[in-house]
């Protein structure tokens, strides 16, 4: 049986809901324990109801919990009153029998002003943890959901986890910190109300004043104290913010302010706007909205399935680099010289002005795959407009020269990225670098296939899209001749309008909220091209007809992976290896064949590490030579990533692939 999550819910209560007295609709098979006191002698306003999924009594493992906090302007409402939003929430939570749900009451403003409402929410969470064994609750996996006033309190529970003044009463040895927060149309910054010259026209203004305990003109300090945005720190749990863009009660500015504050604090968060929606409406329980909410809770409340990796797959240290080579990225292999070529964009030491400290420019390094001896063979010339270069993906062309993606996006967002040609002679660069094309956004990986050159672009940043990536295609003749012998550089049109951009695919917003599209790029022995999305882990198969007309298919997407960086197909094993820089992992998927299911496996994953012993350190690029899987470690950091620090050493890891693995994948 899967673990169940405990979610603290705060319910939205519009005006028509106040008079409603019928009970919430309980899904079939769910059992409930009603009116459990979470404060000794506290009365009905300090009670909660526990809802248990089907099969609960037969399960030994503890269930995660979602706490639901009702709304109603802090003045009305109750934990079990019927409302379409609560009915939809219960249906979504118990669809898979994965969670316990705890719906709580709290003291309303008729009893007193803030902070007693927040104190009650925190008391309920501490009580749940103190009684976790009694009710088979996983005390380390507590989520909070709230709507309207409940959304405000849920957000406060999330941002005040380290503020001890609001933890009062019993069970103070227990934490009130949740592991995930879903705020539905809540207020986040009550100073928006205090500073509004037309505050008297705000709906429910009397209830807001009652909550703060003072008239609005006198309530500045109280508003600051009662605002979730006041307390946000980098230690706060992940947030999902669901809010109507036309909300007249809690304006959409509250959602934007909360996201802005969480972004500045470095907190993982997703803003999910409901377009043209007011303070309630059908979009709040739309299947897509409910799916987004459950994916969020699943991501942060469900335990990661136990994975066992063969020790034969444990990465070992292949090579370590000095400080001026701190950011290995794209790799390619030259069989004629038996050398690996690696690009170092050195993005990790940029300051706030996007300048790279004392590491100007990028480097090309040549490595012996047997001895790991390496040498810098080229320092790339800078782009005058930015003073920088960002060499990433690279591949040998049919003319035996290197073609390189120069990613300028980290220095300028104005379509300044380029495709370069590094002139080679006797296995080394001559020093001459030519510009093949300019005008890509984030040119990332590059691949030569028959009569064409393909390039992925990870952040097209098209208008009104969350995230988009794409694939550029250049004919063999134009790619080989552009920028040389008097031929002009190819100048690409911006914003998805150029005919060279043959594929545009949208990115699905995931819990780690990175809108990166097409990144890794590879091809199998049948000529099927694969590319993968950096921001959602999707994998696509791209095929061409005799006239080079492309057909693109999404062949794989899984909740187990949200990030695909580099990608490399290995004919020996019949699998594509994928670097997952978010999870410090390398995965493998089977090749695509019509009518056959894609087989996915995690080859290796490890926790946060500096890579000193060869463990993965935000891996970005895999490459197979013989039975050796080489993995460049980008060592990047960011919200939602396992890797937390850019530090030395700067490494490439290696995994020895077994014959057994190869045989199994060819069956």
XYZ file of C-alpha atoms in Angstrom:
667
model
C 0.000 0.000 0.000
C 1.260 3.448 -0.839
C 1.991 5.936 1.937
C -0.791 8.424 2.579
C -0.225 12.108 3.014
C -1.766 14.329 5.618
C -2.932 17.707 4.271
C -4.112 20.615 6.387
C -6.919 22.341 4.441
C -8.191 25.886 4.664
C -11.465 26.211 2.823
C -12.648 29.074 0.706
C -15.973 30.505 1.833
C -17.771 32.950 -0.511
C -20.886 34.830 0.641
C -23.324 32.185 -0.565
C -21.419 29.568 1.449
C -21.994 31.197 4.800
C -25.579 30.000 5.058
C -24.802 26.492 3.854
C -25.138 23.851 6.564
C -25.005 20.536 4.682
C -21.910 18.391 5.014
C -19.070 17.964 2.553
C -19.465 15.057 0.130
C -17.240 12.197 1.289
C -15.936 9.883 -1.457
C -16.953 6.222 -1.295
C -14.697 4.076 0.880
C -13.393 7.010 2.948
C -13.910 6.815 6.709
C -13.949 9.778 9.059
C -13.273 10.466 12.723
C -15.113 13.648 13.680
C -14.542 16.475 16.156
C -11.186 15.456 17.585
C -9.829 18.153 19.962
C -6.327 19.335 19.052
C -6.218 21.689 22.074
C -7.191 20.399 25.489
C -10.503 21.989 26.488
C -10.540 24.186 23.400
C -14.126 23.708 22.290
C -15.514 23.104 18.814
C -13.394 25.804 17.152
C -10.240 23.911 18.092
C -11.237 20.540 16.693
C -10.398 18.652 13.521
C -11.812 15.833 11.413
C -9.602 13.041 10.091
C -10.498 11.353 6.794
C -8.891 7.990 6.030
C -8.627 6.373 2.597
C -9.966 3.044 1.508
C -7.778 0.246 2.887
C -6.307 2.380 5.648
C -6.932 -0.193 8.371
C -4.957 -2.854 6.488
C -1.832 -0.782 5.960
C 1.185 -0.842 8.261
C 3.120 2.006 6.657
C 2.256 5.546 7.796
C 0.336 7.853 5.494
C 1.331 11.418 4.614
C -1.348 13.965 5.490
C -2.886 17.040 3.885
C -4.261 19.651 6.269
C -7.220 21.672 4.948
C -7.939 25.106 6.454
C -11.313 26.668 5.673
C -11.899 30.225 4.549
C -14.648 32.750 5.229
C -12.876 36.061 5.872
C -11.526 34.617 9.168
C -15.063 35.244 10.523
C -17.187 32.418 9.103
C -17.059 28.832 7.931
C -16.332 25.418 9.355
C -14.214 22.361 8.639
C -17.025 20.203 7.251
C -19.425 22.552 5.457
C -20.306 21.594 1.909
C -18.694 23.564 -0.902
C -17.939 22.625 -4.500
C -14.249 23.418 -4.047
C -13.965 21.184 -0.994
C -15.897 18.427 -2.756
C -13.455 18.631 -5.684
C -10.508 18.627 -3.302
C -11.723 15.512 -1.465
C -12.346 13.733 -4.770
C -8.839 14.534 -6.046
C -7.055 13.615 -2.812
C -8.801 10.262 -2.365
C -8.763 9.217 -6.007
C -5.662 7.063 -5.422
C -6.019 6.390 -1.667
C -2.610 7.928 -1.037
C -3.360 10.456 1.699
C -5.004 11.111 5.014
C -6.848 14.419 5.107
C -7.245 16.594 8.196
C -9.850 19.368 8.021
C -9.533 21.809 10.903
C -11.542 24.476 12.607
C -9.847 27.506 14.118
C -11.002 30.371 16.303
C -12.773 33.065 14.298
C -12.463 36.827 14.640
C -15.566 36.973 16.809
C -13.329 35.485 19.480
C -10.273 37.633 18.820
C -7.913 39.138 16.265
C -4.723 37.796 14.721
C -2.560 35.835 15.584
C -4.894 33.342 17.304
C -6.041 31.939 13.921
C -2.452 31.152 12.908
C -1.672 29.809 16.373
C -4.541 27.339 16.025
C -3.353 26.118 12.615
C 0.095 25.508 14.018
C -1.337 23.802 17.100
C -3.287 21.421 14.863
C -0.139 20.451 12.940
C 1.819 19.885 16.153
C -1.038 17.755 17.506
C -1.031 15.651 14.355
C 2.679 14.993 14.713
C 2.350 14.232 18.416
C -0.389 11.684 17.628
C 1.114 10.357 14.409
C 1.538 6.786 15.663
C -2.054 6.626 16.900
C -3.469 7.540 13.495
C -0.745 6.008 11.308
C 0.379 9.418 10.027
C 3.776 10.068 8.445
C 4.852 12.989 10.602
C 7.590 14.001 8.176
C 5.164 14.523 5.294
C 2.578 17.180 6.093
C 0.999 19.348 3.415
C -1.245 22.387 3.835
C -4.079 23.506 1.546
C -6.197 26.605 2.037
C -8.583 28.827 0.099
C -9.276 32.563 0.524
C -8.734 33.321 4.242
C -7.573 29.724 4.508
C -5.090 30.349 1.700
C -3.717 33.299 3.650
C -3.336 31.148 6.775
C -1.802 28.289 4.786
C 0.782 30.679 3.357
C 1.498 32.000 6.852
C 1.988 28.456 8.149
C 4.529 27.987 5.351
C 6.530 31.184 5.836
C 6.519 31.268 9.655
C 7.980 27.818 10.204
C 10.996 29.382 11.918
C 9.021 32.079 13.801
C 8.636 30.661 17.284
C 6.342 33.378 18.658
C 3.375 31.807 16.826
C 3.959 28.343 18.307
C 2.097 28.497 21.624
C 0.248 25.971 23.770
C 0.762 22.212 23.746
C 3.156 19.815 21.970
C 5.874 22.431 21.608
C 8.377 19.622 21.158
C 6.784 19.046 17.734
C 7.352 21.163 14.613
C 4.578 23.084 12.861
C 6.586 23.222 9.618
C 4.772 21.775 6.572
C 6.561 20.130 3.660
C 4.323 21.697 0.980
C 1.822 24.571 0.818
C -1.033 25.136 -1.631
C -2.450 28.664 -1.345
C -5.712 29.127 -3.258
C -6.734 32.774 -3.794
C -5.375 33.919 -0.439
C -4.078 37.354 0.516
C -0.325 37.495 0.919
C 0.569 41.117 1.647
C -1.987 43.018 3.706
C -0.010 46.193 3.106
C -1.666 46.218 -0.319
C -4.871 46.906 1.598
C -3.378 49.382 4.059
C -1.786 51.396 1.240
C -4.870 51.361 -0.983
C -6.465 54.852 -0.999
C -9.758 53.200 -1.938
C -9.567 50.578 0.784
C -13.136 51.302 1.898
C -14.381 49.820 -1.360
C -12.522 46.522 -0.890
C -14.953 43.608 -0.354
C -15.019 42.311 3.211
C -13.048 45.321 4.498
C -14.834 45.216 7.878
C -13.790 41.581 8.303
C -10.184 42.503 7.450
C -10.227 45.246 10.096
C -11.720 42.821 12.593
C -8.963 40.326 11.777
C -6.239 42.945 12.257
C -7.906 44.368 15.384
C -7.707 47.973 14.191
C -9.123 50.287 11.518
C -7.086 50.104 8.309
C -5.434 53.571 8.672
C -4.025 52.502 12.043
C -3.112 48.910 11.171
C 0.249 49.158 9.382
C 2.203 47.205 11.993
C -0.570 44.633 12.359
C -0.794 44.195 8.571
C 2.951 43.585 8.316
C 2.802 41.072 11.159
C -0.091 39.193 9.554
C 1.376 39.047 6.021
C 3.043 35.857 4.722
C 5.440 37.973 2.640
C 6.932 39.441 5.822
C 8.540 36.166 6.874
C 9.718 34.369 3.709
C 13.173 32.786 3.922
C 15.119 30.277 1.859
C 14.137 27.555 4.378
C 10.429 27.730 3.535
C 8.683 24.720 1.957
C 7.624 24.645 -1.719
C 4.502 26.648 -2.621
C 1.776 26.199 -5.228
C -0.161 29.452 -5.665
C -3.546 29.121 -7.432
C -5.282 32.438 -8.047
C -7.872 33.958 -10.372
C -6.541 36.835 -12.460
C -9.872 38.722 -12.109
C -10.275 38.162 -8.348
C -12.089 41.226 -6.882
C -11.732 40.046 -3.261
C -8.035 39.204 -3.029
C -6.575 40.835 -6.105
C -4.204 38.871 -8.326
C -1.488 41.242 -7.106
C -1.418 39.163 -3.896
C -0.380 36.086 -5.872
C 2.219 38.056 -7.814
C 3.613 39.604 -4.622
C 3.889 36.226 -2.932
C 5.670 34.698 -5.917
C 8.043 37.666 -6.153
C 8.870 37.394 -2.448
C 9.409 33.634 -2.576
C 11.573 33.986 -5.691
C 13.793 36.527 -3.945
C 14.115 34.235 -0.934
C 15.021 31.273 -3.151
C 11.901 29.235 -2.311
C 10.568 26.711 -4.831
C 7.180 27.957 -6.004
C 4.694 27.732 -8.861
C 2.152 30.423 -9.705
C -0.834 28.811 -11.428
C -3.058 31.666 -12.703
C -6.694 31.003 -13.578
C -7.347 33.396 -16.434
C -10.425 35.644 -16.255
C -11.518 33.920 -13.038
C -12.818 35.739 -9.971
C -12.749 34.616 -6.336
C -14.465 31.360 -7.168
C -15.554 29.491 -10.277
C -15.360 26.151 -12.091
C -11.676 26.524 -13.017
C -10.748 25.990 -9.366
C -11.916 22.362 -9.651
C -11.123 21.894 -13.332
C -9.369 18.529 -13.955
C -6.205 20.314 -15.096
C -6.129 22.439 -11.924
C -6.735 19.418 -9.709
C -4.076 17.432 -11.564
C -1.561 20.253 -11.086
C -2.360 20.370 -7.380
C -2.006 16.613 -6.886
C 1.223 16.488 -8.897
C 2.549 19.189 -6.580
C 1.596 17.311 -3.414
C 2.803 13.998 -4.858
C 6.154 15.573 -5.668
C 6.794 16.922 -2.173
C 4.807 14.614 0.114
C 5.103 11.145 -1.342
C 8.255 9.298 -0.354
C 10.653 8.752 -3.231
C 10.328 5.077 -4.175
C 13.199 3.052 -2.839
C 15.666 2.464 -5.622
C 18.455 -0.034 -5.593
C 21.362 0.626 -7.872
C 23.919 -1.995 -8.677
C 27.269 -1.140 -7.154
C 28.675 -2.055 -10.554
C 27.128 1.217 -11.757
C 28.749 3.379 -9.071
C 30.523 6.265 -10.840
C 34.244 6.652 -10.406
C 36.401 9.717 -10.869
C 37.747 9.923 -14.400
C 39.434 13.337 -14.292
C 39.533 16.460 -12.130
C 40.207 19.958 -13.502
C 41.762 23.156 -12.090
C 39.759 26.237 -11.123
C 39.922 27.939 -14.517
C 38.146 24.854 -15.931
C 35.298 24.670 -13.452
C 32.278 23.975 -15.640
C 32.611 20.996 -18.055
C 29.676 20.701 -20.438
C 29.437 19.411 -24.027
C 31.581 16.417 -25.030
C 32.357 14.658 -28.296
C 34.753 11.924 -29.381
C 37.141 11.832 -32.335
C 37.809 8.162 -33.245
C 40.603 9.147 -35.650
C 42.722 10.580 -32.854
C 41.106 8.626 -29.977
C 40.532 11.846 -28.056
C 37.605 13.348 -26.151
C 36.893 17.053 -26.688
C 35.117 18.942 -23.883
C 33.805 22.506 -23.762
C 34.056 24.629 -20.599
C 31.670 27.637 -20.701
C 32.551 28.511 -17.086
C 29.102 29.872 -16.233
C 29.265 29.126 -12.516
C 31.272 32.144 -11.380
C 29.158 34.915 -12.876
C 28.366 37.950 -10.767
C 25.097 39.918 -10.735
C 26.161 41.712 -13.912
C 26.553 38.357 -15.725
C 30.312 38.717 -15.841
C 32.375 35.692 -14.970
C 34.710 37.008 -12.337
C 38.289 36.234 -13.316
C 37.203 33.490 -15.773
C 36.782 35.346 -19.046
C 35.776 33.366 -22.115
C 35.431 29.606 -22.465
C 37.842 26.769 -23.214
C 38.123 23.665 -25.367
C 39.984 20.774 -23.740
C 41.287 17.554 -25.325
C 41.436 14.414 -23.146
C 42.900 10.948 -23.584
C 40.073 8.489 -22.705
C 42.546 5.906 -21.410
C 44.968 7.951 -19.304
C 42.762 11.016 -18.577
C 45.678 13.278 -19.562
C 44.254 16.593 -20.770
C 45.343 19.876 -22.331
C 43.641 23.164 -23.162
C 43.705 23.428 -26.950
C 41.631 26.594 -27.482
C 40.474 29.670 -25.653
C 37.379 30.776 -27.528
C 37.264 34.336 -28.906
C 34.653 36.484 -27.179
C 31.580 38.093 -28.703
C 32.321 41.815 -28.646
C 28.717 42.748 -27.709
C 28.889 40.791 -24.467
C 32.593 40.287 -23.851
C 31.883 36.591 -23.286
C 31.584 33.178 -24.875
C 29.583 30.180 -23.705
C 30.737 27.064 -25.592
C 28.432 24.128 -24.873
C 27.425 21.367 -27.310
C 29.904 20.363 -30.017
C 30.186 17.828 -32.844
C 32.534 17.037 -35.687
C 31.164 17.859 -39.120
C 31.738 15.950 -42.361
C 34.599 18.379 -43.095
C 36.382 17.175 -39.886
C 36.018 20.597 -38.241
C 34.278 21.116 -34.912
C 30.863 22.794 -34.835
C 30.091 24.446 -31.513
C 27.056 25.993 -29.780
C 28.072 29.354 -28.288
C 25.351 30.104 -25.726
C 25.196 33.825 -25.029
C 21.838 33.702 -23.206
C 23.513 33.837 -19.800
C 25.055 37.171 -20.842
C 22.306 38.603 -23.072
C 18.707 37.629 -23.791
C 18.737 39.329 -27.210
C 19.188 36.353 -29.590
C 22.982 36.646 -29.603
C 23.808 32.942 -29.316
C 25.736 31.458 -32.219
C 26.939 28.367 -34.039
C 30.717 28.392 -34.450
C 33.125 26.424 -36.616
C 36.472 25.582 -35.027
C 39.001 24.877 -37.778
C 40.928 21.686 -37.021
C 44.228 20.390 -38.342
C 46.048 17.211 -37.257
C 43.562 16.667 -34.444
C 43.929 20.146 -32.916
C 42.355 23.566 -33.423
C 44.377 25.959 -35.547
C 43.025 28.897 -33.555
C 40.700 30.054 -36.335
C 37.024 30.215 -35.325
C 34.321 31.050 -37.878
C 30.707 32.073 -37.290
C 28.263 29.762 -39.064
C 24.998 31.206 -37.721
C 23.819 33.811 -35.269
C 20.442 34.578 -33.727
C 19.651 31.471 -31.699
C 18.447 31.986 -28.135
C 20.048 29.135 -26.187
C 21.804 26.953 -28.753
C 22.652 23.938 -26.658
C 23.355 20.607 -28.418
C 24.452 19.949 -31.984
C 24.244 16.877 -34.217
C 25.252 16.082 -37.785
C 22.969 13.591 -39.560
C 23.401 12.702 -43.239
C 22.622 15.868 -45.216
C 21.766 18.175 -42.320
C 22.944 19.750 -39.082
C 20.541 19.910 -36.125
C 20.762 22.219 -33.102
C 18.541 22.337 -30.002
C 17.400 25.639 -28.498
C 16.364 25.417 -24.860
C 14.712 28.763 -24.088
C 12.930 30.180 -27.132
C 10.907 32.400 -24.761
C 7.997 32.814 -27.148
C 5.231 35.279 -26.144
C 2.407 34.016 -23.922
C 4.032 30.615 -23.391
C 5.293 29.208 -20.090
C 8.262 27.575 -21.761
C 9.221 26.550 -25.290
C 12.183 24.796 -26.831
C 12.935 23.803 -30.380
C 15.194 22.255 -32.980
C 16.963 24.151 -35.763
C 17.857 22.430 -39.035
C 20.487 23.571 -41.540
C 21.227 21.811 -44.806
C 24.657 20.283 -45.148
C 25.695 22.698 -47.878
C 24.631 25.866 -46.078
C 26.147 24.768 -42.758
C 29.480 23.787 -44.346
C 29.793 26.973 -46.383
C 28.340 29.713 -44.160
C 30.853 32.109 -42.655
C 33.795 31.019 -44.813
C 35.292 31.696 -48.238
C 33.406 34.954 -48.532
C 30.007 33.403 -47.743
C 27.882 35.301 -45.219
C 26.953 34.053 -41.768
C 23.397 32.718 -41.499
C 21.339 35.319 -39.628
C 18.277 33.754 -38.049
C 15.000 35.577 -37.481
C 13.858 35.875 -33.847
C 10.743 34.790 -31.948
C 10.104 31.507 -33.733
C 9.595 33.027 -37.182
C 12.602 31.547 -39.019
C 12.063 28.587 -41.355
C 15.184 26.885 -39.988
C 13.269 26.283 -36.733
C 11.591 23.003 -37.681
C 10.305 21.957 -34.247
C 8.721 23.999 -31.457
C 7.504 22.137 -28.377
C 5.973 23.581 -25.212
C 7.296 22.738 -21.759
C 4.977 21.322 -19.097
C 5.199 23.208 -15.813
C 6.446 20.842 -13.110
C 7.011 21.249 -9.403
C 10.569 22.525 -9.827
C 9.242 25.270 -12.149
C 11.955 25.504 -14.809
C 10.657 26.414 -18.314
C 13.597 24.880 -20.188
C 12.853 23.030 -23.421
C 14.924 21.054 -25.944
C 18.379 20.288 -24.576
C 20.127 16.935 -25.187
C 20.282 15.577 -28.750
C 21.269 12.159 -30.115
C 20.494 9.656 -32.891
C 20.153 5.870 -33.058
C 21.313 3.421 -35.737
C 17.944 3.685 -37.508
C 18.272 7.429 -37.990
C 15.718 8.291 -35.286
C 16.757 11.551 -33.623
C 15.979 12.044 -29.925
C 15.889 15.263 -27.943
C 14.784 15.923 -24.384
C 13.444 18.836 -22.342
C 15.514 20.327 -19.557
C 12.488 21.590 -17.591
C 10.009 18.696 -17.628
C 11.938 15.528 -18.528
C 10.025 14.830 -21.745
C 11.746 12.868 -24.520
C 10.851 13.246 -28.196
C 11.571 11.153 -31.286
C 12.181 13.072 -34.511
C 12.125 11.373 -37.922
C 12.542 12.731 -41.450
C 11.069 11.660 -44.757
C 12.964 11.613 -48.056
C 12.394 15.358 -48.451
C 13.593 16.147 -44.912
C 10.088 16.901 -43.670
C 10.148 16.250 -39.911
C 7.704 14.296 -37.761
C 8.030 14.881 -34.015
C 6.507 12.592 -31.347
C 6.611 12.824 -27.573
C 7.620 9.290 -26.610
C 8.269 9.556 -22.880
C 7.335 11.571 -19.814
C 7.311 10.337 -16.223
C 6.804 11.691 -12.708
C 10.142 10.073 -11.846
C 12.117 12.611 -13.873
C 11.643 16.346 -14.358
C 14.972 17.212 -15.959
C 16.751 15.893 -19.026
C 20.021 17.661 -19.757
C 22.462 15.924 -22.100
C 21.558 12.720 -23.952
C 23.602 10.034 -25.743
C 22.457 6.923 -27.629
C 24.650 3.829 -27.236
C 24.352 1.231 -30.015
C 25.969 -1.409 -27.825
C 23.211 -1.306 -25.197
C 20.405 -0.029 -27.442
C 19.616 2.719 -24.936
C 19.857 6.483 -24.628
C 21.604 7.677 -21.479
C 20.220 10.888 -19.977
C 21.954 13.237 -17.543
C 19.532 14.532 -14.897
C 21.227 17.585 -13.421
C 18.330 18.224 -11.026
C 18.456 14.863 -9.238
C 22.183 14.063 -9.559
C 21.242 11.062 -11.663
C 21.823 9.246 -14.927
C 18.845 7.463 -16.474
C 18.435 5.229 -19.502
C 15.526 4.700 -21.893
C 15.113 2.126 -24.627
C 15.114 3.180 -28.272
C 11.803 4.117 -29.842
C 10.071 1.589 -32.043
C 6.480 2.036 -33.215
C 4.096 0.007 -31.064
C 6.660 -0.784 -28.340
C 6.679 0.647 -24.844
C 9.630 2.768 -23.785
C 11.553 1.143 -20.919
C 12.958 3.568 -18.330
C 15.616 2.878 -15.706
C 17.707 4.972 -13.353
C 21.291 3.771 -13.773
C 22.616 5.750 -10.812
C 21.651 8.608 -8.511
C 23.313 10.060 -5.451
C 22.762 12.865 -2.978
C 24.514 16.208 -2.712
C 28.256 15.798 -3.209
C 31.290 17.741 -4.387
C 32.190 14.915 -6.772
C 35.595 14.273 -5.218
C 35.232 10.492 -5.430
C 33.528 10.504 -8.797
C 29.907 10.674 -7.619
C 27.573 12.719 -9.786
C 27.629 16.471 -9.193
C 24.803 18.008 -11.243
C 25.604 15.892 -14.324
C 24.966 17.545 -17.681
C 26.425 15.436 -20.492
C 26.808 11.658 -20.975
C 28.904 10.005 -23.671
C 29.720 6.344 -24.306
C 33.008 5.046 -25.722
C 33.177 1.248 -25.798
C 31.824 0.103 -22.454
C 32.635 3.349 -20.639
C 29.926 5.905 -19.845
C 31.590 9.305 -19.306
C 29.557 11.970 -17.492
C 30.477 15.669 -17.354
C 29.468 17.291 -14.053
C 28.226 20.840 -14.585
C 28.047 21.439 -10.807
C 25.177 23.919 -11.123
C 22.801 24.815 -8.302
C 19.295 26.171 -8.065
C 15.909 25.823 -6.419
C 14.748 22.212 -6.490
C 18.160 20.752 -7.313
C 19.904 18.121 -5.197
C 23.217 19.910 -5.663
C 23.372 22.872 -3.269
C 26.844 24.308 -3.802
C 29.233 24.988 -6.676
C 32.559 23.800 -5.364
C 35.761 22.046 -6.313
C 36.770 19.595 -7.584
C 35.497 20.026 -11.159
C 35.069 16.609 -12.624
C 34.089 14.076 -15.221
C 32.832 10.748 -13.849
C 32.893 7.339 -15.528
C 30.679 4.248 -15.212
C 31.680 0.879 -16.635
C 28.707 -0.609 -18.472
C 28.370 -4.368 -18.072
C 27.956 -6.977 -20.817
C 24.887 -8.314 -18.985
C 23.233 -4.907 -19.288
C 23.924 -4.872 -23.017
C 22.545 -8.375 -23.542
C 19.357 -7.604 -21.604
C 18.631 -4.521 -23.651
C 18.950 -6.317 -26.965
C 16.420 -8.998 -26.030
